Short mmCIF file of C-alpha atoms and ligand atoms in Angstrom, two decimals:
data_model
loop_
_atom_site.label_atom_id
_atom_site.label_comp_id
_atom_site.label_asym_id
_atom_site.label_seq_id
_atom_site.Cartn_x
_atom_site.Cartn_y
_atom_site.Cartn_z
CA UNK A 2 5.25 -53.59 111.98
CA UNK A 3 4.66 -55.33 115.22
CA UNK A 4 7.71 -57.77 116.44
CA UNK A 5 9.01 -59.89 119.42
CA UNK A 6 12.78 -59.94 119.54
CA UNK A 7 13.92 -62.58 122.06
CA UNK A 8 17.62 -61.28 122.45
CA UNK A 9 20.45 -64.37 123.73
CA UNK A 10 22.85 -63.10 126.08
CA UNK A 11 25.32 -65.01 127.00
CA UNK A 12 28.25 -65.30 129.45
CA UNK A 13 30.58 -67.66 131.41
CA UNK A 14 29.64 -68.59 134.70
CA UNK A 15 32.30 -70.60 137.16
CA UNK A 16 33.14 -73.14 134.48
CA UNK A 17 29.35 -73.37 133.06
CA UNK A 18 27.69 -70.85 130.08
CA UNK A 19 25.01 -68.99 131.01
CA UNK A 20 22.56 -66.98 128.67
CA UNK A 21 19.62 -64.57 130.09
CA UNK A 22 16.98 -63.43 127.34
CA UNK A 23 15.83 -59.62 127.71
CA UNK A 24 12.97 -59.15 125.15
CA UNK A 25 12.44 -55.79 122.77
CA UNK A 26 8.88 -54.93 121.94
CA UNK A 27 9.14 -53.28 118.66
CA UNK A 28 6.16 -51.48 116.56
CA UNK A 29 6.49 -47.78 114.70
CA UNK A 30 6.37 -45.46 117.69
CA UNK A 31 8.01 -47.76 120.82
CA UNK A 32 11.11 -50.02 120.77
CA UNK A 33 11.02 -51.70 124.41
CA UNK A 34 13.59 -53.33 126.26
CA UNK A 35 12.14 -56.04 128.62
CA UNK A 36 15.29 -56.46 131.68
CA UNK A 37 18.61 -55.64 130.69
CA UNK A 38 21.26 -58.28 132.23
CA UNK A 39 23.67 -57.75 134.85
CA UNK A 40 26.25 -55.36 136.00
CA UNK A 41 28.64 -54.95 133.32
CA UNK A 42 26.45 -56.30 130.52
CA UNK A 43 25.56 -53.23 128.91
CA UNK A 44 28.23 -53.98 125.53
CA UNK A 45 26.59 -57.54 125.48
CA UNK A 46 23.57 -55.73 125.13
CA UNK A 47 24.35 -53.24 122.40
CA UNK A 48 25.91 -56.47 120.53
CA UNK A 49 22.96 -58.74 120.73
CA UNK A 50 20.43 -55.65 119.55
CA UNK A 51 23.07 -55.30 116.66
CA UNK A 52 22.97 -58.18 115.40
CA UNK A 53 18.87 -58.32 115.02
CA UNK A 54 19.96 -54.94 113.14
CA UNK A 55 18.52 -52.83 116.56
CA UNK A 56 20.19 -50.08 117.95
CA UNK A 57 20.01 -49.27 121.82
CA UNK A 58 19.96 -45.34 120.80
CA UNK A 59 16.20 -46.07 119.41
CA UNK A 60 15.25 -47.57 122.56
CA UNK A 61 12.44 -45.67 124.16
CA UNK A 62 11.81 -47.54 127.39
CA UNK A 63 13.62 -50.34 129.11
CA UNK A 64 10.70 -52.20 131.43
CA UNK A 65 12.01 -53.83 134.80
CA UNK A 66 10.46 -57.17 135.74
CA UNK A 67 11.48 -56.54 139.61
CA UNK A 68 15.02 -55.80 141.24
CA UNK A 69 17.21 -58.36 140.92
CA UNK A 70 20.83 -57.68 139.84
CA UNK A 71 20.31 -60.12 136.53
CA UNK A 72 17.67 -58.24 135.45
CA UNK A 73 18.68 -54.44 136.47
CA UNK A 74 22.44 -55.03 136.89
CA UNK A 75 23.40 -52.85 133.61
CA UNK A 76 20.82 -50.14 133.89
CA UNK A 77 22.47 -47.48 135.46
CA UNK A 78 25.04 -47.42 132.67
CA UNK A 79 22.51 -48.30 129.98
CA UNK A 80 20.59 -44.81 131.31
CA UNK A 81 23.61 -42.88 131.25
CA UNK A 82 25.01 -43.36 127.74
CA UNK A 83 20.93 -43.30 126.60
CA UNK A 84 19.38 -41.07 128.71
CA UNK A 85 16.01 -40.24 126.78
CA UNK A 86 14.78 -43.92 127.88
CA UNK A 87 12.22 -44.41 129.70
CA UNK A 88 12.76 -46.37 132.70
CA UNK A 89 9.77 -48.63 133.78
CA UNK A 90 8.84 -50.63 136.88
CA UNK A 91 6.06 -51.56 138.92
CA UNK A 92 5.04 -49.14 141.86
CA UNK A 93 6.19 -51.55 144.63
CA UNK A 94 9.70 -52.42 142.65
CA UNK A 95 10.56 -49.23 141.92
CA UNK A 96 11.70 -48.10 145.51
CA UNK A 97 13.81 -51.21 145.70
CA UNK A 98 15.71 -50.08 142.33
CA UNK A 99 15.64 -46.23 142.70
CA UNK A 100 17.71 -47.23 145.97
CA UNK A 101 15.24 -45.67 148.38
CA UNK A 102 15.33 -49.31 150.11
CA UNK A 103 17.70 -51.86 150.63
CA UNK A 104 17.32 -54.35 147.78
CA UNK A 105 15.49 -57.44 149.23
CA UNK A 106 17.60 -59.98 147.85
CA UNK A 107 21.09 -58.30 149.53
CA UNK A 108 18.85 -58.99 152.54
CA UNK A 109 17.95 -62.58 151.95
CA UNK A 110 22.10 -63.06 151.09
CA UNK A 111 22.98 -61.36 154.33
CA UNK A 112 20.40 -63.48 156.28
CA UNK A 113 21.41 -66.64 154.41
CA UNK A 114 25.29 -65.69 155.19
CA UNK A 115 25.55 -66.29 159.23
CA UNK A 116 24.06 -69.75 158.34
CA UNK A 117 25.94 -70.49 155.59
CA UNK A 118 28.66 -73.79 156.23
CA UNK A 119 32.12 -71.91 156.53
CA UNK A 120 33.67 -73.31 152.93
CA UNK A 121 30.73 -71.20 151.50
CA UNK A 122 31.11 -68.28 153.29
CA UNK A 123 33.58 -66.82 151.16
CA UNK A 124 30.81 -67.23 148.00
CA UNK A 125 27.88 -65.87 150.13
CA UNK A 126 30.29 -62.84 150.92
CA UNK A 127 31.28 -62.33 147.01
CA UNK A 128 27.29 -62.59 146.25
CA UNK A 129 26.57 -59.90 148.44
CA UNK A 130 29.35 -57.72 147.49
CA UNK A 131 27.97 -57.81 144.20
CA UNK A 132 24.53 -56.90 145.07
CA UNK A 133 25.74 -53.95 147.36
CA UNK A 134 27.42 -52.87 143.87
CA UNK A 135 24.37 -52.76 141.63
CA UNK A 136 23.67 -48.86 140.95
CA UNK A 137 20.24 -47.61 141.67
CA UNK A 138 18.55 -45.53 139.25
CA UNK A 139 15.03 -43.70 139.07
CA UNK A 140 12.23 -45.19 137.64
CA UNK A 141 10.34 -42.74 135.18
CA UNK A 142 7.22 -44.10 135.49
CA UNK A 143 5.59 -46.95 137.98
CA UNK A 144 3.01 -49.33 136.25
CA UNK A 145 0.31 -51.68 138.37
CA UNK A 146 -1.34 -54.67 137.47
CA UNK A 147 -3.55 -54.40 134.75
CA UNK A 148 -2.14 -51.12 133.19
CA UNK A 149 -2.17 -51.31 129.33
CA UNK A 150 0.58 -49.71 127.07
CA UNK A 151 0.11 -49.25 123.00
CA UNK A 152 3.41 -51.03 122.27
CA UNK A 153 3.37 -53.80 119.52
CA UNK A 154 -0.35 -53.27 119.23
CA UNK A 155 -1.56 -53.59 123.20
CA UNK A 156 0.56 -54.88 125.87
CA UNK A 157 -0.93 -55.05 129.38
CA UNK A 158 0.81 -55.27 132.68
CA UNK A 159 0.44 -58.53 134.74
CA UNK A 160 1.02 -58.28 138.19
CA UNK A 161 3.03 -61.63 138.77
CA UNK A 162 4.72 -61.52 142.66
CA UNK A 163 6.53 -64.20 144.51
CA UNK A 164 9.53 -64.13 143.09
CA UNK A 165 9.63 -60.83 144.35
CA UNK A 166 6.98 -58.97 146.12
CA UNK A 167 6.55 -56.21 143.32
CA UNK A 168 7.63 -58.61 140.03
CA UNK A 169 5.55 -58.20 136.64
CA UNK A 170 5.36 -59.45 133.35
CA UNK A 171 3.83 -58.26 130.41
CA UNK A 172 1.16 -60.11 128.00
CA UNK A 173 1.48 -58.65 124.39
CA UNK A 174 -2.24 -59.23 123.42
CA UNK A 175 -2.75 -59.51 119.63
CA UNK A 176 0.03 -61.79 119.52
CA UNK A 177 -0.60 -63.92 123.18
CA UNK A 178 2.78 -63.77 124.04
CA UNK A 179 3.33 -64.02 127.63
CA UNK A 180 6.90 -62.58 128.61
CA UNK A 181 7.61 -63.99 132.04
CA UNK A 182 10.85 -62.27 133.70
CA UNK A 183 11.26 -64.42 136.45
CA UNK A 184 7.97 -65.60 137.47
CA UNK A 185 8.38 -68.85 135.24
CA UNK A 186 10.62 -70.89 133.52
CA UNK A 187 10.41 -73.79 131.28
CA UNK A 188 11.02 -77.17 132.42
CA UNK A 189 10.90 -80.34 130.35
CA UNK A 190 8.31 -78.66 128.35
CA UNK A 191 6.12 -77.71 131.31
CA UNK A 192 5.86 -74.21 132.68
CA UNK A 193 7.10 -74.07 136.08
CA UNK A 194 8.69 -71.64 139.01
CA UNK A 195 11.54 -69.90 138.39
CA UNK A 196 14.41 -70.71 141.09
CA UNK A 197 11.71 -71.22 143.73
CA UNK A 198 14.93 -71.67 146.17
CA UNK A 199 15.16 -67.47 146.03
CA UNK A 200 11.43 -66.88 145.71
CA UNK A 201 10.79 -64.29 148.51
CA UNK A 202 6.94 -65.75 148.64
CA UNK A 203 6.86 -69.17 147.15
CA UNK A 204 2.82 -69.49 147.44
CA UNK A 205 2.50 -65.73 145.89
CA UNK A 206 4.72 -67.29 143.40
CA UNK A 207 2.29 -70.63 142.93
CA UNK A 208 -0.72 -68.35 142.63
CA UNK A 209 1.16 -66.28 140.03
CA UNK A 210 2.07 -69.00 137.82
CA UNK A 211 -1.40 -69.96 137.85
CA UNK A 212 -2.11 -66.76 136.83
CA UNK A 213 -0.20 -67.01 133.58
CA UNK A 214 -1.27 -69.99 132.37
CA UNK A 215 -4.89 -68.72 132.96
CA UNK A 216 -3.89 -66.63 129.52
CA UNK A 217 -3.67 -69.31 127.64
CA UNK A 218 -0.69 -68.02 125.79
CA UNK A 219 1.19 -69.14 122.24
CA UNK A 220 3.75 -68.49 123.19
CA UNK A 221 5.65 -67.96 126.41
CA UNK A 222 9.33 -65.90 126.97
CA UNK A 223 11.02 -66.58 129.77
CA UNK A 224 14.27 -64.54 130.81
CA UNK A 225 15.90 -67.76 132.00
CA UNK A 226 14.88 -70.92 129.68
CA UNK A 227 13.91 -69.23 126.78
CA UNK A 228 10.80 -69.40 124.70
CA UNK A 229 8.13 -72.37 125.48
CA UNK A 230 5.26 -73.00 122.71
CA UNK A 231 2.54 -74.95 125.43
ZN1 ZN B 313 16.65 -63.62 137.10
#
């Protein structure tokens, strides 16, 4: 029993909604959780597995698509109250989450700040505030492009920077479903970058965009937009 679950988290933001979708790989042996939200979101999490009748105690890994706070946010508290799940990330990600190196986007906000007009200041300062509060954790085991993993019947690892220099996604291959993270996003029913505004590389992210339509994909899941049938 091989499924896709395409979880819908959402939360206020300013005056606006917001919704983020992390992604569980499910098949006999492996229940996978693809990102996990931000800080804060782990009961959002354990609500949106319940109701697809999942339990975050069966989880067996939770896969990182790079560092970001929306992504990793609620990981640290997701590890402690489960700690027999794996946590996965690529090889150049996982020093950036583990907390061995200053997470590159706190960087980018601290850059951004001394230039920011003065009204904003005060939200450039609350951004990085937040990033300086995401807890690290260790990653259990660092995948590369290319690496393949038996879950839902063959998954392999696509090495998708830009966004971030380390980002991935993963292509489940029986069913050509292309889960994106952050290195696409649907846009009036094209495929196109994600936020290129906080892309670290914006022509690593062009070439990796590419790179996922090369698949040719049914279906494509991305963690902000949703699903997109090409
Ligand atoms: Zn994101």
């Amino acid at each position: 029993m091989n499924r896709i679950i395409v979880l819908n988290i959402k939360f206020k933001f300013d005056k606006s909604e917001g919704v983020v979708h992390p992604v569980v790989l499910l098949d006999d042996k492996n229940m996978v959780l693809i990102d996990c939200g931000y800080t804060g979101f782990l009961p959002a999490i354990e609500r949106a597995m319940e109701e697809n009748n999942l339990n975050c105690g069966n989880l067996t890994h939770v896969l990182i698509t790079h560092q970001d706070h929306d992504h990793m946010g609620a990981l640290s508290d997701l590890k402690k109250k489960y700690p027999h799940i794996q946590v996965i990330a690529s090889k150049r990600e996982s020093a950036y989450i583990s907390g061995k190196i200053k997470s590159l986007r706190l960087e980018q906000a601290e850059k951004m700040q001394t230039n920011l007009p003065e009204e904003q200041k005060p939200f450039g300062l609350a951004f990085c505030n937040i990033l300086k509060n995401v807890q690290p954790v260790k990653v259990d085991l660092e995948v590369s492009d290319g690496d393949v993993f038996d879950w839902c019947g063959g998954c392999t690892i696509i090495g998708t920077p830009g966004h971030t220099p380390g980002h991935i996604s993963v292509y489940v291959n029986q069913k050509q479903v292309m889960i994106t993270g952050d290195a696409a996003t649907p846009e009036k029913g094209e495929l196109v970058i994600c936020n290129p505004q906080y892309a670290l590389d914006i022509k690593e992210a062009g070439e990796s965009l590419r790179k996922i339509m090369t698949y040719g994909a049914k279906e494509i899941i991305c963690y902000h937009g949703g699903i997109l049938m090409p």
